[in-house]
Coordinates of C-alpha atoms and ligand atoms in Angstrom, one line a residue:
X1 CA 39.6 29.7 -10.1
X2 CA 36.4 27.6 -9.6
X3 CA 34.2 28.8 -6.8
X4 CA 34.0 26.1 -4.1
X5 CA 31.6 26.7 -1.2
X6 CA 30.7 24.4 1.6
X7 CA 27.9 23.9 4.1
X8 CA 29.5 22.3 7.1
X9 CA 26.9 21.3 9.7
X10 CA 27.7 19.6 13.0
X11 CA 25.2 16.8 13.2
X12 CA 24.0 17.6 16.7
X13 CA 20.3 18.1 16.0
X14 CA 17.8 19.5 13.6
X15 CA 18.6 22.1 11.0
X16 CA 17.5 25.5 12.1
X17 CA 15.8 27.6 9.5
X18 CA 18.7 30.1 9.8
X19 CA 21.0 27.4 8.6
X20 CA 18.7 26.7 5.7
X21 CA 19.3 30.3 4.6
X22 CA 23.1 29.8 4.9
X23 CA 22.8 26.7 2.7
X24 CA 20.8 28.7 0.2
X25 CA 23.3 31.5 -0.1
X26 CA 26.1 29.0 -0.5
X27 CA 24.2 27.1 -3.1
X28 CA 23.1 30.2 -5.0
X29 CA 26.6 31.4 -5.3
X30 CA 27.9 28.0 -6.5
X31 CA 25.2 27.7 -9.1
X32 CA 25.6 31.3 -10.3
X33 CA 29.4 30.9 -10.6
X34 CA 29.2 27.4 -12.1
X35 CA 31.1 26.3 -9.0
X36 CA 30.8 23.5 -6.6
X37 CA 28.6 23.2 -3.5
X38 CA 30.2 20.8 -0.9
X39 CA 28.4 19.3 2.0
X40 CA 30.9 18.5 4.8
X41 CA 29.7 16.8 8.0
X42 CA 31.6 18.2 10.9
X43 CA 31.2 15.3 13.4
X44 CA 34.3 15.6 15.4
X45 CA 32.5 16.4 18.6
X46 CA 31.4 12.8 19.3
X47 CA 29.9 13.7 22.6
X48 CA 27.3 15.9 21.0
X49 CA 26.7 13.7 18.1
X50 CA 23.0 12.8 17.3
X51 CA 23.1 9.7 15.1
X52 CA 20.2 10.6 12.8
X53 CA 21.0 14.3 12.5
X54 CA 23.0 13.7 9.3
X55 CA 20.0 11.9 7.7
X56 CA 17.8 14.7 8.8
X57 CA 20.1 17.2 7.0
X58 CA 20.3 15.1 3.9
X59 CA 16.5 14.7 3.7
X60 CA 16.0 18.5 4.3
X61 CA 18.3 19.2 1.4
X62 CA 16.4 16.8 -0.8
X63 CA 13.1 18.4 0.0
X64 CA 14.6 21.8 -0.8
X65 CA 15.8 20.4 -4.1
X66 CA 19.5 21.1 -3.3
X67 CA 21.9 18.4 -4.5
X68 CA 25.4 18.9 -3.3
X69 CA 28.1 18.5 -5.9
X70 CA 30.2 16.7 -3.4
X71 CA 29.3 15.2 0.0
X72 CA 28.9 12.0 2.0
X73 CA 26.3 10.7 -0.5
X74 CA 27.8 11.9 -3.7
X75 CA 31.5 11.4 -2.9
X76 CA 33.9 13.6 -4.8
X77 CA 37.6 14.4 -5.3
X78 CA 38.2 15.8 -1.8
X79 CA 36.5 13.1 0.2
X80 CA 35.7 11.6 2.6
X81 CA 33.2 14.3 3.5
X82 CA 32.7 13.3 7.1
X83 CA 35.4 14.6 9.4
X84 CA 35.2 11.5 11.5
X85 CA 36.6 9.6 8.5
X86 CA 39.5 12.1 8.1
X87 CA 41.0 11.8 11.5
X88 CA 44.4 10.5 10.4
X89 CA 44.7 13.4 8.0
X90 CA 44.4 16.1 10.7
X91 CA 47.2 14.5 12.6
X92 CA 49.5 15.1 9.7
X93 CA 48.9 18.8 9.9
X94 CA 49.3 19.2 13.6
X95 CA 53.0 18.2 13.7
X96 CA 54.2 21.1 11.5
X97 CA 52.4 23.5 13.9
X98 CA 54.1 21.9 16.9
X99 CA 57.5 21.9 15.1
X100 CA 57.1 25.5 14.1
X101 CA 56.3 26.6 17.6
X102 CA 52.7 27.6 16.7
X103 CA 51.1 25.0 18.8
X104 CA 51.9 23.3 22.1
X105 CA 51.0 20.5 24.3
X106 CA 49.0 21.3 27.4
X107 CA 48.5 18.9 30.3
X108 CA 46.3 20.9 32.5
X109 CA 43.4 19.2 34.1
X110 CA 39.9 20.7 33.9
X111 CA 40.3 21.6 37.6
X112 CA 43.6 23.4 37.0
X113 CA 42.1 25.4 34.2
X114 CA 39.1 26.3 36.4
X115 CA 41.4 27.5 39.2
X116 CA 43.3 29.7 36.7
X117 CA 40.0 31.2 35.5
X118 CA 38.8 31.8 39.0
X119 CA 42.0 33.6 39.8
X120 CA 41.6 35.9 36.8
X121 CA 37.9 36.5 37.6
X122 CA 38.9 37.5 41.1
X123 CA 41.3 40.0 39.4
X124 CA 38.2 41.4 37.5
X125 CA 39.0 39.8 34.2
X126 CA 35.5 39.1 32.6
X127 CA 36.2 36.3 30.2
X128 CA 39.5 34.8 31.5
X129 CA 41.4 33.5 28.6
X130 CA 44.0 30.8 28.4
X131 CA 46.4 33.1 26.6
X132 CA 49.9 34.6 26.4
X133 CA 49.7 35.7 30.0
X134 CA 47.9 32.9 31.7
X135 CA 49.6 30.1 29.8
X136 CA 52.7 31.0 31.8
X137 CA 51.2 29.6 35.0
X138 CA 50.0 26.4 33.5
X139 CA 51.4 23.0 32.7
X140 CA 52.2 23.0 29.1
X141 CA 54.9 22.6 26.5
X142 CA 55.9 26.3 26.9
X143 CA 56.5 26.1 30.6
X144 CA 57.9 22.6 31.0
X145 CA 61.2 21.2 29.9
X146 CA 61.0 19.4 26.5
X147 CA 62.2 16.1 28.0
X148 CA 59.4 16.2 30.6
X149 CA 56.8 16.8 27.9
X150 CA 58.1 13.8 26.0
X151 CA 58.1 11.7 29.2
X152 CA 54.5 12.7 30.1
X153 CA 53.3 11.9 26.6
X154 CA 55.1 8.6 26.7
X155 CA 53.6 7.9 30.1
X156 CA 50.1 8.4 28.6
X157 CA 49.2 11.6 30.5
X158 CA 46.2 13.2 28.9
X159 CA 47.0 16.3 26.9
X160 CA 45.5 18.7 24.4
X161 CA 47.3 20.6 21.7
X162 CA 46.7 24.4 21.8
X163 CA 47.2 27.1 19.3
X164 CA 49.9 29.6 20.4
X165 CA 48.1 32.8 19.8
X166 CA 50.6 35.7 19.5
X167 CA 50.5 38.3 22.2
X168 CA 48.9 41.7 21.3
X169 CA 48.8 41.5 17.5
X170 CA 46.2 43.1 15.4
X171 CA 44.5 40.7 13.0
X172 CA 42.9 42.3 10.0
X173 CA 40.7 40.7 7.5
X174 CA 38.1 41.8 4.9
X175 CA 34.7 40.3 5.5
X176 CA 32.5 40.1 2.4
X177 CA 29.6 41.6 4.3
X178 CA 31.2 43.8 7.1
X179 CA 34.3 45.1 5.3
X180 CA 37.5 45.4 7.3
X181 CA 37.4 43.6 10.7
X182 CA 40.2 44.1 13.2
X183 CA 40.7 41.9 16.2
X184 CA 43.3 42.2 18.9
X185 CA 44.7 38.8 19.7
X186 CA 44.8 39.7 23.4
X187 CA 41.0 39.0 23.3
X188 CA 41.6 35.4 22.0
X189 CA 42.0 32.1 23.7
X190 CA 44.8 29.7 22.9
X191 CA 42.2 27.5 21.3
X192 CA 42.4 23.8 21.6
X193 CA 43.2 22.3 18.2
X194 CA 43.4 18.6 19.2
X195 CA 41.5 17.2 22.1
X196 CA 42.7 14.6 24.6
X197 CA 41.1 11.9 22.5
X198 CA 43.4 13.0 19.6
X199 CA 40.4 14.2 17.7
X200 CA 40.6 17.7 16.1
X201 CA 38.4 20.5 17.3
X202 CA 36.1 22.4 14.9
X203 CA 38.6 25.2 14.4
X204 CA 41.4 22.9 13.3
X205 CA 39.5 20.4 11.2
X206 CA 37.5 23.1 9.5
X207 CA 40.5 25.1 8.4
X208 CA 42.4 22.0 7.2
X209 CA 39.4 20.9 5.3
X210 CA 38.5 24.3 3.9
X211 CA 42.1 24.4 2.5
X212 CA 42.2 20.8 1.2
X213 CA 38.7 21.2 -0.4
X214 CA 39.9 24.4 -2.0
X215 CA 37.1 26.4 -0.5
X216 CA 37.1 29.9 -2.1
X217 CA 34.2 31.4 0.0
X218 CA 33.3 30.6 3.5
X219 CA 29.7 31.8 3.9
X220 CA 28.4 31.3 7.4
X221 CA 26.4 32.8 10.2
X222 CA 27.6 35.8 12.1
X223 CA 28.1 33.8 15.2
X224 CA 31.3 32.5 13.6
X225 CA 32.9 35.9 13.2
X226 CA 34.8 35.7 16.5
X227 CA 36.4 32.4 15.4
X228 CA 37.7 33.8 12.2
X229 CA 40.9 35.4 13.6
X230 CA 41.8 31.9 14.9
X231 CA 41.2 30.5 11.5
X232 CA 43.3 33.2 9.9
X233 CA 46.2 32.4 12.3
X234 CA 45.9 28.8 11.3
X235 CA 46.0 29.5 7.6
X236 CA 49.1 31.6 8.3
X237 CA 50.9 29.0 10.4
X238 CA 50.1 26.2 8.1
X239 CA 51.7 28.2 5.2
X240 CA 48.4 28.7 3.3
X241 CA 47.9 32.4 3.9
X242 CA 48.0 33.2 0.2
X243 CA 45.2 30.7 -0.5
X244 CA 42.8 32.0 2.2
X245 CA 39.1 31.9 1.3
X246 CA 37.0 35.0 1.4
X247 CA 35.0 35.1 4.6
X248 CA 31.4 36.2 4.4
X249 CA 29.5 36.4 7.7
X250 CA 25.7 36.6 7.3
X251 CA 23.7 38.9 9.5
X252 CA 21.5 37.3 12.1
X253 CA 17.8 36.4 11.6
X254 CA 16.0 38.2 14.3
X255 CA 12.8 37.5 16.2
X256 CA 9.7 39.0 14.7
X257 CA 9.7 41.9 17.1
X258 CA 13.4 42.5 16.4
X259 CA 14.5 41.5 19.9
X260 CA 17.4 39.2 19.6
X261 CA 18.4 36.2 17.5
X262 CA 15.6 34.1 16.1
X263 CA 15.1 31.0 18.2
X264 CA 12.8 28.0 18.4
X265 CA 11.3 29.8 21.4
X266 CA 10.1 32.6 19.1
X267 CA 8.8 30.1 16.7
X268 CA 6.7 28.5 19.5
X269 CA 5.6 31.9 20.8
X270 CA 4.5 33.2 17.5
X271 CA 3.3 29.8 16.2
X272 CA 5.4 29.4 13.1
X273 CA 7.7 26.6 12.0
X274 CA 11.4 26.7 12.9
X275 CA 12.7 23.7 10.9
X276 CA 12.5 22.6 7.3
X277 CA 10.9 19.1 7.8
X278 CA 9.5 17.1 10.6
X279 CA 11.3 14.0 11.8
X280 CA 10.9 11.2 14.2
X281 CA 13.6 8.8 15.2
X282 CA 14.7 7.5 18.5
X283 CA 17.3 10.3 19.0
X284 CA 15.7 13.1 17.1
X285 CA 12.2 14.5 17.1
X286 CA 11.4 17.5 15.1
X287 CA 7.9 19.1 14.9
X288 CA 6.6 22.3 13.4
X289 CA 8.2 22.3 10.1
X290 CA 7.8 24.3 6.9
X291 CA 7.2 21.2 4.7
X292 CA 4.5 19.8 6.9
X293 CA 2.9 23.2 7.3
X294 CA 2.4 23.3 3.5
X295 CA 5.1 25.6 2.3
X296 CA 6.5 24.9 -1.1
X297 CA 10.3 24.6 -1.3
X298 CA 10.5 27.3 -3.9
X299 CA 8.4 29.7 -1.7
X300 CA 10.8 29.0 1.2
X301 CA 13.8 29.7 -1.1
X302 CA 12.2 32.9 -2.2
X303 CA 11.3 34.0 1.3
X304 CA 14.7 33.1 2.9
X305 CA 16.8 34.5 0.0
X306 CA 15.2 37.9 0.5
X307 CA 15.9 37.8 4.2
X308 CA 19.3 39.3 4.1
X309 CA 19.8 39.8 0.3
X310 CA 18.1 42.0 -2.2
X311 CA 18.1 41.9 -6.0
X312 CA 18.5 45.7 -6.3
X313 CA 15.2 45.9 -8.1
X314 CA 11.6 45.8 -6.9
X315 CA 11.1 42.3 -8.0
X316 CA 9.9 40.0 -5.2
X317 CA 8.8 36.8 -6.8
X318 CA 11.6 34.6 -7.9
X319 CA 11.8 31.1 -9.2
X320 CA 14.7 29.0 -8.1
X321 CA 16.4 29.7 -11.4
X322 CA 15.6 33.4 -11.2
X323 CA 17.3 33.5 -7.8
X324 CA 20.4 31.8 -9.1
X325 CA 20.6 34.3 -11.9
X326 CA 20.0 37.4 -9.8
X327 CA 22.2 36.4 -6.8
X328 CA 25.3 38.3 -6.0
X329 CA 27.4 38.5 -2.8
X330 CA 27.5 42.3 -3.1
X331 CA 23.9 42.6 -2.3
X332 CA 23.9 40.8 1.0
X333 CA 22.7 43.0 3.8
X334 CA 24.7 44.1 6.8
X335 CA 22.1 44.2 9.4
X336 CA 20.0 41.6 11.1
X337 CA 16.6 40.8 9.5
X338 CA 13.3 40.3 11.3
X339 CA 11.6 37.1 10.6
X340 CA 8.2 37.9 9.2
X341 CA 6.0 34.8 8.9
X342 CA 3.2 36.7 7.2
X343 CA 5.7 37.4 4.4
X344 CA 6.5 33.7 4.1
X345 CA 2.8 32.9 3.8
X346 CA 2.5 35.6 1.1
X347 CA 5.3 34.0 -0.9
X348 CA 3.7 30.6 -0.5
X349 CA 0.4 32.0 -1.9
X350 CA 2.2 33.6 -4.8
X351 CA 4.1 30.4 -5.7
X352 CA 1.0 28.3 -5.4
X353 CA -0.8 30.6 -7.7
X354 CA 2.0 30.3 -10.2
X355 CA 1.7 26.6 -10.3
X356 CA -1.6 26.7 -12.1
X357 CA -4.9 24.7 -12.3
X358 CA -3.4 21.2 -12.9
X359 CA -1.3 21.4 -9.7
X360 CA -4.2 22.9 -7.8
X361 CA -6.5 20.2 -8.9
X362 CA -4.0 17.6 -7.8
X363 CA -3.8 19.1 -4.4
X364 CA -7.6 19.1 -4.2
X365 CA -8.1 15.5 -5.4
X366 CA -5.4 14.2 -3.0
X367 CA -7.3 15.7 -0.1
X368 CA -10.7 14.8 -1.4
X369 CA -9.6 11.2 -1.7
X370 CA -8.8 11.1 1.9
X371 CA -12.4 11.8 2.6
X372 CA -13.5 9.2 0.1
X373 CA -14.7 11.8 -2.4
X374 CA -14.2 11.2 -6.0
X375 CA -13.9 14.2 -8.2
X376 CA -12.9 14.6 -11.8
X377 CA -9.9 16.7 -12.7
X378 CA -12.2 19.1 -14.6
X379 CA -14.5 19.6 -11.6
X380 CA -11.5 20.0 -9.3
X381 CA -10.0 22.6 -11.6
X382 CA -13.2 24.6 -11.7
X383 CA -13.5 24.6 -7.9
X384 CA -9.8 25.5 -7.4
X385 CA -10.1 28.3 -9.9
X386 CA -13.0 29.7 -7.9
X387 CA -11.3 29.5 -4.5
X388 CA -7.7 30.3 -5.6
X389 CA -7.6 33.7 -4.0
X390 CA -8.3 32.3 -0.6
X391 CA -5.4 29.9 -0.6
X392 CA -2.2 30.0 1.4
X393 CA -1.3 26.3 1.6
X394 CA -2.1 23.5 -0.8
X395 CA -4.6 21.9 1.6
X396 CA -6.6 25.1 1.6
X397 CA -8.0 24.2 -1.9
X398 CA -9.9 21.3 -0.4
X399 CA -10.7 23.1 2.8
X400 CA -12.2 26.0 0.8
X401 CA -13.9 23.9 -1.7
X402 CA -15.1 20.8 0.2
X403 CA -18.5 22.3 0.8
X404 CA -19.3 21.5 -2.8
X405 CA -19.4 17.8 -1.8
X406 CA -21.0 18.0 1.6
X407 CA -24.5 19.5 2.2
X408 CA -24.3 21.8 5.2
X409 CA -25.3 20.0 8.4
X410 CA -25.8 23.0 10.7
X411 CA -26.1 26.7 10.3
X412 CA -24.9 29.7 12.4
X413 CA -28.2 30.5 14.2
X414 CA -26.9 33.8 15.5
X415 CA -26.0 35.0 12.1
X416 CA -29.2 34.0 10.6
X417 CA -31.1 35.9 13.3
X418 CA -29.1 39.0 12.5
X419 CA -29.5 38.8 8.8
X420 CA -33.1 37.4 8.6
X421 CA -35.5 40.1 7.5
X422 CA -39.2 39.9 7.3
X423 CA -39.1 39.4 3.5
X424 CA -36.2 36.9 3.6
X425 CA -38.4 33.8 3.4
X426 CA -40.4 35.1 0.5
X427 CA -37.3 36.2 -1.3
X428 CA -35.8 32.7 -0.9
X429 CA -38.9 31.2 -2.3
X430 CA -38.9 33.7 -5.1
X431 CA -35.3 33.2 -5.8
X432 CA -35.7 29.5 -6.0
X433 CA -38.6 29.9 -8.4
X434 CA -36.6 32.2 -10.6
X435 CA -33.8 29.8 -10.7
X436 CA -36.2 27.1 -11.7
X437 CA -37.3 29.3 -14.5
X438 CA -33.9 29.9 -15.8
X439 CA -33.4 28.4 -19.3
X440 CA -29.7 28.3 -19.0
X441 CA -27.7 27.8 -15.9
X442 CA -24.8 30.1 -16.1
X443 CA -23.1 32.8 -14.1
X444 CA -24.6 35.5 -16.2
X445 CA -28.2 34.4 -15.7
X446 CA -27.7 33.7 -12.0
X447 CA -26.1 37.1 -11.5
X448 CA -29.1 38.8 -13.0
X449 CA -31.4 37.1 -10.6
X450 CA -29.3 37.7 -7.6
X451 CA -28.9 41.4 -8.4
X452 CA -32.6 41.9 -7.8
X453 CA -32.5 40.6 -4.3
X454 CA -29.1 41.5 -2.7
X455 CA -30.5 41.3 0.8
X456 CA -30.6 37.5 0.8
X457 CA -26.9 37.0 0.0
X458 CA -25.7 36.2 3.6
X459 CA -28.5 33.9 4.3
X460 CA -28.2 32.3 0.9
X461 CA -24.5 31.7 1.3
X462 CA -25.2 30.1 4.7
X463 CA -27.9 27.9 3.1
X464 CA -25.6 26.8 0.3
X465 CA -22.2 26.5 1.9
X466 CA -22.9 26.4 5.6
X467 CA -20.5 29.3 6.2
X468 CA -20.5 33.0 6.2
X469 CA -17.4 33.6 4.0
X470 CA -16.4 32.0 0.8
X471 CA -15.7 32.6 -2.9
X472 CA -17.9 34.6 -5.2
X473 CA -21.5 33.6 -4.5
X474 CA -22.8 33.7 -8.1
X475 CA -20.0 31.5 -9.4
X476 CA -20.5 29.2 -6.4
X477 CA -24.1 28.8 -7.3
X478 CA -23.2 28.2 -11.0
X479 CA -20.7 25.6 -10.1
X480 CA -22.9 23.9 -7.5
X481 CA -25.5 23.2 -10.2
X482 CA -29.2 23.3 -10.2
X483 CA -30.0 20.2 -8.3
X484 CA -27.7 20.9 -5.3
X485 CA -28.7 24.5 -5.1
X486 CA -32.3 23.7 -4.9
X487 CA -31.8 20.8 -2.5
X488 CA -29.7 22.9 -0.1
X489 CA -32.1 25.9 -0.1
X490 CA -35.0 23.5 0.6
X491 CA -33.1 21.8 3.4
X492 CA -32.3 25.1 4.9
X493 CA -35.9 26.2 4.8
X494 CA -37.1 22.9 6.3
X495 CA -34.6 23.1 9.0
X496 CA -36.5 25.5 11.1
X497 CA -35.4 28.7 9.5
X498 CA -38.4 29.2 7.3
X499 CA -40.2 30.8 10.2
X500 CA -37.2 32.4 11.8
Ligands
LIG601 N1 30.4 23.0 12.0 C1 30.1 24.4 12.1 C2 28.6 24.5 12.5 O1 28.1 23.8 13.2 C3 30.5 25.1 10.9 C4 30.7 26.5 11.0 C5 31.4 27.1 9.7 O2 30.7 27.2 8.7 O3 32.6 27.3 9.7 O4 27.9 25.4 12.0

């Protein structure tokens, strides 16, 4: 049987980073098993619909380099892939449930339901359900004569269709991550399957589609675990029990300090991105994203894949292809995972390093151009190679290397005070002289000179780069070249520091 997985977002807003991990695991499994990854837009809750959310999701997938095998853009044998375009289809499947006595009409107004819940709350029921007990007091197809039900429908009275959850039955299913899960139906609500506008709810549409799209593995966040017994009942009542997908509920991503589910609030608090890409449209604004912060898609893949899955080896750095090859459902973790942004940065660093000098130089030149600096590929490569260990994001190449193109304009007076020794001035003069005398300008020669006067290093770095930290000083001098080196030391000495 071909593996069919799906990512089924409700287009109600931006895609949270946790959902990106869900996408990734689905995609990895599909790729690994030579199966199909389906994107299905679950837009049946028209009240919560955000018009540009779908475009946001599609663009995020594009950035991640994930192309669905089937979806609203690609089409496919099980389309359409937007639930709003499948409404007629769900109606076909509700009738057999009504006929089989597994679903029923309910005419209760919101106020009547509220009264029922209040009554149960007063009797100390914490989460008052609409269930086998309470449904008896309500106005529905189970308490009303059949003719009256038909009359009310014909008269246009608003109704919903509910699932008739059996009383006190133990539902057992084997979750791919948690093993056997048992749920007593007494804890479940008679979920609404069809709303008063005759649109299906998530539960109903999702089960029908998972079946019709021949989904073999439902991989989703742990928050959907409580809904699974409802889905299992639906599979059973629709006659599909023997074709049920495997359910795999992923453990939560936790806040960096381990307290509770990761949320946008934590992202703000700790200052890291919560979304894949930024976005700006009249109905959706997304800031603080991984793409705009300078994360490479493959670094994000690597980071997210290892938040809840492990390869069973010590390997940490994976290419996209490497992840596909190594992935297996058996190695998904059971417990929640803390979101550690320092680790994400480390992965980014490693993946940028792997890209090599040509990519680095391109990052560098792109940024340089923005400041009207022209720089050859060769020069950019040399600078990038020098600063590469100081890089977390692509822009850092330019930030770390831009001093090669701009003479320092001011110096940290406090630091100079601290580092300035009586002999510093003479040493700087002597150093300059010895550089002048050098027959060849190379790292080796410069190193020899600098070794004889180690005390001037901090001041020298300040004079040459304007900063206190930077790449290897000898190599910096070598790359800066004779002319700039002399010019900058002279400027520094003229700038009031010669007599400091
Ligand atoms: N539409 C649901 C969501 O918003 C899908 C849940 C599922 O994967 O079944 O996440």
